[in-house]
Amino acid sequence: MTQFLSYAIPGLPYGCVFALMAVGLVLTYQTSGVFNLAYGAQAYASALIFYVCVNAGWPSWAGFLAAVVVAAPLLGLAMDRFLYRFIRSAPVLVKLVSALGMLIAIPSALQLIFGSQERLAPPSLWLPPDSVYFHVAGDAINGTELSTVIVTLAVVLLASLMSHFTQIGLRMRAMAESPRMVQLAGINSERVGVAIWVLSSFLAGLAGVLLAPLFAELQALNFTDLLVAAIAAAALGSLTSLPLAFWGGIGLGVVQELLGGYLPSGSVLSSGLRPALPFAVLIVLLLALPGLRERWFHDDPLSACDPPPPPMAAAIGGHGLEELLRGGGWAVLAVFFVSCLTWVPGNWTFTLTQGLAYSIIFLSIVLLTGMSGQISLCQAAFAGIGAFTCAQLVSHFGISVFVGIVAGGAVAAVVGVVVAMPALRLGGLALALATLAFGLLADNVGFQFPWSGNGDSGVNIPRPQLGSLNFTSGKAFFVLAFVLLIACAAVVLAIRQGTTGRELAAMRGSELAAASIGTNLAKLKITVFAVAAALAGVGGALYGSLQGTVSPNDFNSFLSLVFMVVVVTTGVYTVQGAIQAGMAYVILYQVLDYLPSEWRNLFPILFGLGAVTYALHPEGVVEWQKRRVVEIVVGWRKHPEAVG
Amino acid sequence: MALVEGTGISKRYGGIVALDDVSVAIDRGEAVGLVGPNGAGKTTLFDCLNGVRHLDAGEICFEGRRIDRLAVYERARLGIGRTFQRLELFAGMSPREHLMVAERVHRADGRLWKDLIGRGRARAPVARVEDLLVELGLDEVADDPIESLSHGHGRLVELGRALVQDPLLLLLDEPSSGLDTREAVGFAAVLLEVRARRQTAMLLVEHDLDFVQRVVERTYVLDFGKMIASGRVDEVLADPVVRRAYLGEVT
Ligand SMILES: Nc1ncnc2c1ncn2[C@@H]1O[C@H](COP(=O)(O)OP(=O)(O)OP(=O)(O)O)[C@@H](O)[C@H]1O
Ligand SMILES: [Mg+2]
């Protein structure tokens, strides 16, 4: 018993933080219908501001006021007023991508403002971290832990008193239980909604400030993990019940530490499984709780059907223009190819070859999300599986790298079939979260073994060789990547134009109707997940061979989110979209490399904000601009006098 | 033997009993109505017949074969077609493409490898699809994006999408809702013509009783999940039980 307690008690502070976040998530999801994935970033924002204030010599109460009482609600309100408010009844993909954009942009924006240096030993909110207050079951309780628990209890007590005895509190509670009823009762639900956003953002800020000192360094990534833990806790309450979400959070924190205590220490299991527990719990909950599934599948609050992508640039100008645009595309490709082989400097050829590998990975997102309407947030994990499979096979069995790349794709496809299983039962948001959790599991556990990604040291993949043909030179490898990309693009195009592609488009439009005309959705989903995973795997293996050495960090779960945002921003409905995304991704990165290092943060900010444009331009910015140009040209041809 | 026969069908959603021991039987080529007030369970009965929802109790036979364990797509391939109360169209596709997908799925030769070697592409226009577009009066708008069409056209596209598959039984869920009077009359005429040409059996959910009377031979009446009457439309409507339930008349 003493041992049990001594393992369980250190889990309480984590549990408290999870619980605060879970409650905040449920509050906003229930009342606004937006699943606020940027919530982790909000927590990070407050933690960072608190750190900066305290480091500048402010007393911690002043830092608390600035970070949690002022900044957190302001940030939350800004997001609600300028973004979420407008997309409440938008399709799941729009809501999700907008929130993802925020999740990616906010930390970078903060680092651009406050600098991106290492931030060690985050300060404790209240009691000093190194003084021990008392012992429980042999655990020394330090100031950080004690203050986390006390502050959480105080805030929860205050909030529940408020929700029972003040008018705004009562209304908030009513709204969290049934937003429609509140509207019917004639209460100004806008105002109550704002109050809820303020409260929820305050909770995020508080959780952020409380969580920070539990880690040695203040890192944005820790807050993404925190977010998933909070989602798992919220899922325990079916995303509706505040008390269940709260206790779910506490329980998760405690069980996590218990696992750490009882599992053999030092093994990958204990170091990997402990942090991975929330993701595993989330996957299991999503699959197991029928209520949750139905809720997310059928009545995503105020859901609508997918926005019809506006006509593609080619479709507007009539047939001749379509040919012209297609011809133009080929011409650009040819010029690009020849340039890379002739005058482009070596480091840029390398960058562009990276772009080709990314384009292959991005094709998988076009196939899955653009063509089939399935939201997968673990494509980087599939790329990693491809790369690590290739590396291990090549180094252990001495097979050709070409075979290794193909095998990487094949193994990724098999895993893709496994990941497709939840997709058979889940849709929309639930599928997105399940795949996100899978990505985190792969990243934190799967890739850490010596036989897979080999942790931080990574694995080596040589450049391929074919008889006397050697692909070690940059230009030769470029040609190889180019050919591989064309082949992969051809596969996606063939699927799109064939029966499968039509069925996929039907499934994206309406699963119900697609099934009612005899489409076997299960088979279709498994197929498309497998093919997409194979594409990502091939792209990942190619990328690995280009780099020479790859580690799990090259395919971490956060990258999956970035990939999704990048592709959706540039154009998720077309094969060209994937290639444009791959190129834009590396070129922008390379260009920012010439600027001072602080400016590197512009990269996620640009794509994060770009993601927000998806709500307005689901066809992607590139397609949107092309269309504008075409419209101007066509308008000018028809009415030359009208322009200029 | 009836074409489709459901016996003792029950379906609950949590505490709500949506269907309670309901039995239906429809013969080949027969057009039958299904009327009842809002929330009576009509759509739920459709969902149970075509497999979107599983039964809590009861069984369903189609051409003498138990189908209540089959998936939606398997029942569709056996010959159960359906339209939806809230339009379920494929965003971004034209009416012609809607029918083409249905036609290709019906042919069931869509294999991934065929697509990969380029054998799965749309070739020449398919005669069946073109004929159907003309028959339903959709030929003028066949290539317009579905989003730009009227509700009435949307209903016709759903009907066409189901008809391409030569269903033996057609489940129509409130086809006239959202249509104006002229469109509704037009739709009824199309339905009559469809029946005259291909003897498809139909189960028609409809609030517009004129519409029902024009299309069907007999009708079922559902109220609070219970089948309270069945028979010829005028007889059923004269039944005091039905009048009380359906028209809310107090006698
Ligand atoms: N997904 C669901 N979850 C819970 N209850 C449901 C669900 N779908 C329907 N119901 C309930 O089941 C009952 C029957 O609904 P159904 O949609 O079958 O009625 P209906 O006869 O089609 O009504 P209408 O004429 O309005 O279309 C109603 O009380 C409805 O509220
Ligand atoms: Mg209905």
Short mmCIF file of C-alpha atoms in Angstrom, two decimals, chain A residues 293-573:
data_model
loop_
_atom_site.label_atom_id
_atom_site.label_comp_id
_atom_site.label_asym_id
_atom_site.label_seq_id
_atom_site.Cartn_x
_atom_site.Cartn_y
_atom_site.Cartn_z
CA ARG A 293 -18.42 7.26 -31.62
CA GLU A 294 -22.01 7.95 -32.51
CA ARG A 295 -21.71 11.44 -31.17
CA TRP A 296 -18.68 12.32 -33.19
CA PHE A 297 -19.80 10.47 -36.21
CA HIS A 298 -23.36 11.64 -36.47
CA ASP A 299 -24.04 14.79 -34.55
CA ASP A 300 -20.88 16.77 -34.67
CA PRO A 301 -22.69 19.87 -33.40
CA LEU A 302 -24.25 21.64 -36.36
CA SER A 303 -22.27 19.68 -38.91
CA ALA A 304 -22.64 20.31 -42.61
CA CYS A 305 -21.45 18.40 -45.62
CA ASP A 306 -18.06 18.95 -47.15
CA PRO A 307 -17.74 22.30 -48.89
CA PRO A 308 -17.86 21.80 -52.61
CA PRO A 309 -14.43 22.67 -53.89
CA PRO A 310 -14.86 25.65 -56.19
CA PRO A 311 -14.17 24.94 -59.83
CA MET A 312 -10.52 24.33 -60.57
CA ALA A 313 -8.65 26.97 -62.50
CA ALA A 314 -8.77 24.83 -65.59
CA ALA A 315 -12.51 24.33 -65.49
CA ILE A 316 -13.39 27.99 -65.83
CA GLY A 317 -11.71 29.05 -69.00
CA GLY A 318 -13.18 26.38 -71.21
CA HIS A 319 -11.42 23.62 -72.98
CA GLY A 320 -8.61 25.48 -74.70
CA LEU A 321 -7.48 27.06 -71.49
CA GLU A 322 -7.54 23.72 -69.74
CA GLU A 323 -5.08 22.35 -72.30
CA LEU A 324 -3.02 25.48 -71.94
CA LEU A 325 -2.81 25.13 -68.18
CA ARG A 326 -1.98 21.46 -68.39
CA GLY A 327 0.65 22.19 -71.02
CA GLY A 328 1.96 24.96 -68.81
CA GLY A 329 2.26 22.53 -65.92
CA TRP A 330 4.28 20.11 -68.02
CA ALA A 331 6.46 22.94 -69.30
CA VAL A 332 7.21 24.11 -65.76
CA LEU A 333 8.08 20.56 -64.81
CA ALA A 334 10.41 20.18 -67.78
CA VAL A 335 12.17 23.50 -67.10
CA PHE A 336 12.51 22.52 -63.47
CA PHE A 337 14.02 19.17 -64.38
CA VAL A 338 16.53 20.56 -66.85
CA SER A 339 17.48 23.44 -64.56
CA CYS A 340 18.25 21.15 -61.66
CA LEU A 341 20.54 19.13 -63.88
CA THR A 342 22.35 22.15 -65.28
CA TRP A 343 22.72 25.50 -63.59
CA VAL A 344 21.10 25.07 -60.16
CA PRO A 345 23.80 25.02 -57.41
CA GLY A 346 24.35 21.78 -55.51
CA ASN A 347 22.83 22.80 -52.21
CA TRP A 348 19.64 23.89 -53.96
CA THR A 349 19.50 20.65 -55.92
CA PHE A 350 19.65 18.89 -52.57
CA THR A 351 16.85 21.06 -51.21
CA LEU A 352 14.69 20.47 -54.26
CA THR A 353 15.32 16.74 -54.07
CA GLN A 354 14.05 16.89 -50.51
CA GLY A 355 11.01 18.63 -51.95
CA LEU A 356 10.48 15.71 -54.32
CA ALA A 357 10.55 13.27 -51.40
CA TYR A 358 8.12 15.41 -49.44
CA SER A 359 5.89 15.64 -52.49
CA ILE A 360 5.58 11.86 -52.48
CA ILE A 361 4.63 11.92 -48.81
CA PHE A 362 2.16 14.71 -49.50
CA LEU A 363 0.56 12.70 -52.28
CA SER A 364 -0.66 10.40 -49.55
CA ILE A 365 -2.51 13.31 -47.95
CA VAL A 366 -4.05 14.28 -51.27
CA LEU A 367 -5.24 10.72 -51.74
CA LEU A 368 -6.56 10.27 -48.21
CA THR A 369 -7.95 13.64 -47.33
CA GLY A 370 -8.51 15.45 -50.59
CA MET A 371 -9.85 12.57 -52.62
CA SER A 372 -11.42 10.40 -49.91
CA GLY A 373 -12.35 12.78 -47.10
CA GLN A 374 -10.49 10.75 -44.46
CA ILE A 375 -8.53 12.90 -42.02
CA SER A 376 -5.31 11.22 -41.00
CA LEU A 377 -2.87 12.99 -38.71
CA CYS A 378 -0.15 10.33 -38.77
CA GLN A 379 1.31 10.45 -42.27
CA ALA A 380 4.76 11.35 -40.92
CA ALA A 381 4.66 8.13 -38.91
CA PHE A 382 4.06 6.13 -42.10
CA ALA A 383 6.98 7.93 -43.71
CA GLY A 384 9.06 6.96 -40.69
CA ILE A 385 7.99 3.34 -40.95
CA GLY A 386 9.09 3.34 -44.58
CA ALA A 387 12.46 4.90 -43.80
CA PHE A 388 13.26 2.71 -40.81
CA THR A 389 12.16 -0.48 -42.55
CA CYS A 390 14.42 0.37 -45.45
CA ALA A 391 17.33 1.21 -43.17
CA GLN A 392 17.04 -1.96 -41.10
CA LEU A 393 16.64 -4.27 -44.10
CA VAL A 394 19.56 -2.71 -45.91
CA SER A 395 21.89 -2.80 -42.92
CA HIS A 396 20.91 -6.28 -41.69
CA PHE A 397 20.35 -8.18 -44.90
CA GLY A 398 22.45 -6.17 -47.27
CA ILE A 399 19.64 -5.91 -49.80
CA SER A 400 19.63 -3.23 -52.45
CA VAL A 401 18.34 0.17 -51.35
CA PHE A 402 15.81 0.04 -54.17
CA VAL A 403 14.31 -3.12 -52.73
CA GLY A 404 14.52 -1.45 -49.34
CA ILE A 405 12.47 1.53 -50.52
CA VAL A 406 9.82 -0.75 -51.99
CA ALA A 407 9.82 -2.88 -48.84
CA GLY A 408 9.46 0.30 -46.77
CA GLY A 409 6.35 1.16 -48.74
CA ALA A 410 5.01 -2.37 -48.35
CA VAL A 411 5.48 -2.49 -44.58
CA ALA A 412 3.94 0.96 -44.25
CA ALA A 413 0.98 -0.32 -46.27
CA VAL A 414 0.50 -3.23 -43.87
CA VAL A 415 0.51 -0.86 -40.91
CA GLY A 416 -1.84 1.34 -42.92
CA VAL A 417 -4.32 -1.52 -43.06
CA VAL A 418 -4.15 -1.77 -39.26
CA VAL A 419 -4.70 1.96 -38.85
CA ALA A 420 -7.61 1.74 -41.28
CA MET A 421 -9.44 -0.49 -38.80
CA PRO A 422 -10.47 2.43 -36.58
CA ALA A 423 -11.36 4.35 -39.73
CA LEU A 424 -14.00 1.74 -40.47
CA ARG A 425 -15.82 2.74 -37.32
CA LEU A 426 -14.80 6.34 -36.83
CA GLY A 427 -15.18 9.40 -38.96
CA GLY A 428 -14.25 13.04 -38.95
CA LEU A 429 -12.88 14.35 -35.69
CA ALA A 430 -12.70 10.96 -33.98
CA LEU A 431 -10.61 9.50 -36.78
CA ALA A 432 -8.33 12.53 -36.75
CA LEU A 433 -7.73 12.14 -33.03
CA ALA A 434 -7.22 8.39 -33.24
CA THR A 435 -4.61 8.80 -35.97
CA LEU A 436 -2.96 11.60 -34.01
CA ALA A 437 -2.71 9.28 -31.03
CA PHE A 438 -1.31 6.54 -33.26
CA GLY A 439 1.34 8.95 -34.55
CA LEU A 440 2.32 9.85 -31.01
CA LEU A 441 2.54 6.18 -30.07
CA ALA A 442 4.78 5.44 -33.04
CA ASP A 443 6.91 8.43 -32.25
CA ASN A 444 7.26 7.89 -28.49
CA VAL A 445 7.40 4.11 -28.38
CA GLY A 446 7.55 2.42 -31.75
CA PHE A 447 10.50 4.34 -33.17
CA GLN A 448 12.61 4.22 -30.02
CA PHE A 449 13.86 0.63 -30.31
CA PRO A 450 17.25 -0.25 -31.80
CA TRP A 451 15.46 -2.45 -34.33
CA SER A 452 13.23 0.40 -35.52
CA GLY A 453 14.23 4.07 -35.45
CA ASN A 454 16.95 3.62 -32.85
CA GLY A 455 15.94 6.61 -30.73
CA ASP A 456 17.88 9.82 -30.97
CA SER A 457 20.92 8.31 -32.68
CA GLY A 458 18.84 7.29 -35.69
CA VAL A 459 19.69 4.89 -38.49
CA ASN A 460 21.69 5.09 -41.71
CA ILE A 461 20.39 4.55 -45.22
CA PRO A 462 22.99 4.56 -48.00
CA ARG A 463 22.33 5.96 -51.45
CA PRO A 464 21.16 3.28 -53.86
CA GLN A 465 23.23 1.66 -56.54
CA LEU A 466 22.04 -0.20 -59.60
CA GLY A 467 24.69 -2.25 -61.33
CA SER A 468 27.19 0.30 -62.52
CA LEU A 469 24.67 3.12 -62.02
CA ASN A 470 25.51 5.00 -58.86
CA PHE A 471 23.13 7.44 -57.24
CA THR A 472 25.51 8.94 -54.73
CA SER A 473 25.89 12.20 -56.64
CA GLY A 474 23.29 14.88 -55.98
CA LYS A 475 22.19 15.12 -59.60
CA ALA A 476 21.82 11.38 -60.08
CA PHE A 477 19.76 11.13 -56.92
CA PHE A 478 17.65 14.03 -58.10
CA VAL A 479 16.80 12.14 -61.28
CA LEU A 480 15.89 9.08 -59.24
CA ALA A 481 13.62 11.08 -56.93
CA PHE A 482 12.05 12.81 -59.90
CA VAL A 483 11.25 9.54 -61.63
CA LEU A 484 9.88 8.07 -58.41
CA LEU A 485 7.65 11.09 -57.87
CA ILE A 486 6.30 10.88 -61.41
CA ALA A 487 5.56 7.20 -60.87
CA CYS A 488 3.76 7.87 -57.58
CA ALA A 489 1.83 10.76 -59.10
CA ALA A 490 0.82 8.47 -61.95
CA VAL A 491 -0.52 5.96 -59.44
CA VAL A 492 -2.63 8.59 -57.72
CA LEU A 493 -3.87 9.96 -61.03
CA ALA A 494 -4.78 6.49 -62.25
CA ILE A 495 -6.73 5.83 -59.06
CA ARG A 496 -8.45 9.17 -59.36
CA GLN A 497 -9.57 8.60 -62.94
CA GLY A 498 -10.57 5.02 -62.40
CA THR A 499 -13.55 3.45 -60.74
CA THR A 500 -11.86 3.52 -57.34
CA GLY A 501 -11.37 7.27 -57.59
CA ARG A 502 -15.02 7.82 -58.40
CA GLU A 503 -16.04 5.65 -55.49
CA LEU A 504 -13.67 7.57 -53.22
CA ALA A 505 -15.19 10.85 -54.34
CA ALA A 506 -18.64 9.42 -53.66
CA MET A 507 -17.53 8.31 -50.21
CA ARG A 508 -16.18 11.77 -49.52
CA GLY A 509 -19.47 13.30 -50.59
CA SER A 510 -21.70 11.02 -48.53
CA GLU A 511 -20.76 7.74 -46.92
CA LEU A 512 -24.42 6.94 -46.45
CA ALA A 513 -25.26 7.37 -50.11
CA ALA A 514 -22.09 5.66 -51.30
CA ALA A 515 -22.99 2.56 -49.30
CA SER A 516 -26.57 2.69 -50.54
CA ILE A 517 -25.41 2.35 -54.14
CA GLY A 518 -23.38 -0.73 -53.26
CA THR A 519 -19.95 0.64 -52.42
CA ASN A 520 -18.09 -1.54 -49.95
CA LEU A 521 -16.84 1.24 -47.71
CA ALA A 522 -14.75 -1.03 -45.50
CA LYS A 523 -12.80 -2.38 -48.43
CA LEU A 524 -12.47 1.05 -49.96
CA LYS A 525 -11.14 2.61 -46.77
CA ILE A 526 -8.66 -0.17 -46.17
CA THR A 527 -7.46 0.14 -49.75
CA VAL A 528 -7.02 3.87 -49.64
CA PHE A 529 -5.29 3.83 -46.25
CA ALA A 530 -2.92 1.13 -47.46
CA VAL A 531 -2.05 2.90 -50.69
CA ALA A 532 -1.60 6.22 -48.90
CA ALA A 533 0.61 4.63 -46.26
CA ALA A 534 2.67 2.99 -48.99
CA LEU A 535 3.15 6.34 -50.73
CA ALA A 536 4.23 7.96 -47.46
CA GLY A 537 6.53 5.01 -46.74
CA VAL A 538 8.22 5.25 -50.13
CA GLY A 539 8.60 9.01 -49.71
CA GLY A 540 10.04 8.54 -46.24
CA ALA A 541 12.54 5.91 -47.37
CA LEU A 542 13.61 8.11 -50.25
CA TYR A 543 14.04 11.03 -47.89
CA GLY A 544 16.10 8.85 -45.58
CA SER A 545 18.37 7.72 -48.40
CA LEU A 546 18.84 11.34 -49.45
CA GLN A 547 19.75 12.45 -45.92
CA GLY A 548 21.93 9.42 -45.19
CA THR A 549 20.87 9.36 -41.55
CA VAL A 550 17.36 9.68 -40.19
CA SER A 551 16.04 9.54 -36.65
CA PRO A 552 12.52 9.45 -35.22
CA ASN A 553 12.73 13.20 -34.90
CA ASP A 554 12.61 13.51 -38.70
CA PHE A 555 9.15 11.93 -38.60
CA ASN A 556 7.76 13.12 -35.29
CA SER A 557 4.07 13.43 -34.70
CA PHE A 558 4.09 17.20 -34.79
CA LEU A 559 5.36 17.01 -38.37
CA SER A 560 2.25 15.07 -39.31
CA LEU A 561 0.22 18.08 -38.26
CA VAL A 562 2.52 20.43 -40.18
CA PHE A 563 2.22 18.22 -43.27
CA MET A 564 -1.54 18.30 -43.11
CA VAL A 565 -1.59 22.05 -42.74
CA VAL A 566 0.94 22.60 -45.54
CA VAL A 567 -0.91 20.43 -48.04
CA VAL A 568 -4.32 21.77 -47.18
CA THR A 569 -3.00 25.30 -47.51
CA THR A 570 -1.49 24.83 -50.95
CA GLY A 571 -4.14 22.53 -52.39
CA VAL A 572 -5.38 19.20 -51.13
CA TYR A 573 -7.62 18.26 -54.03
#
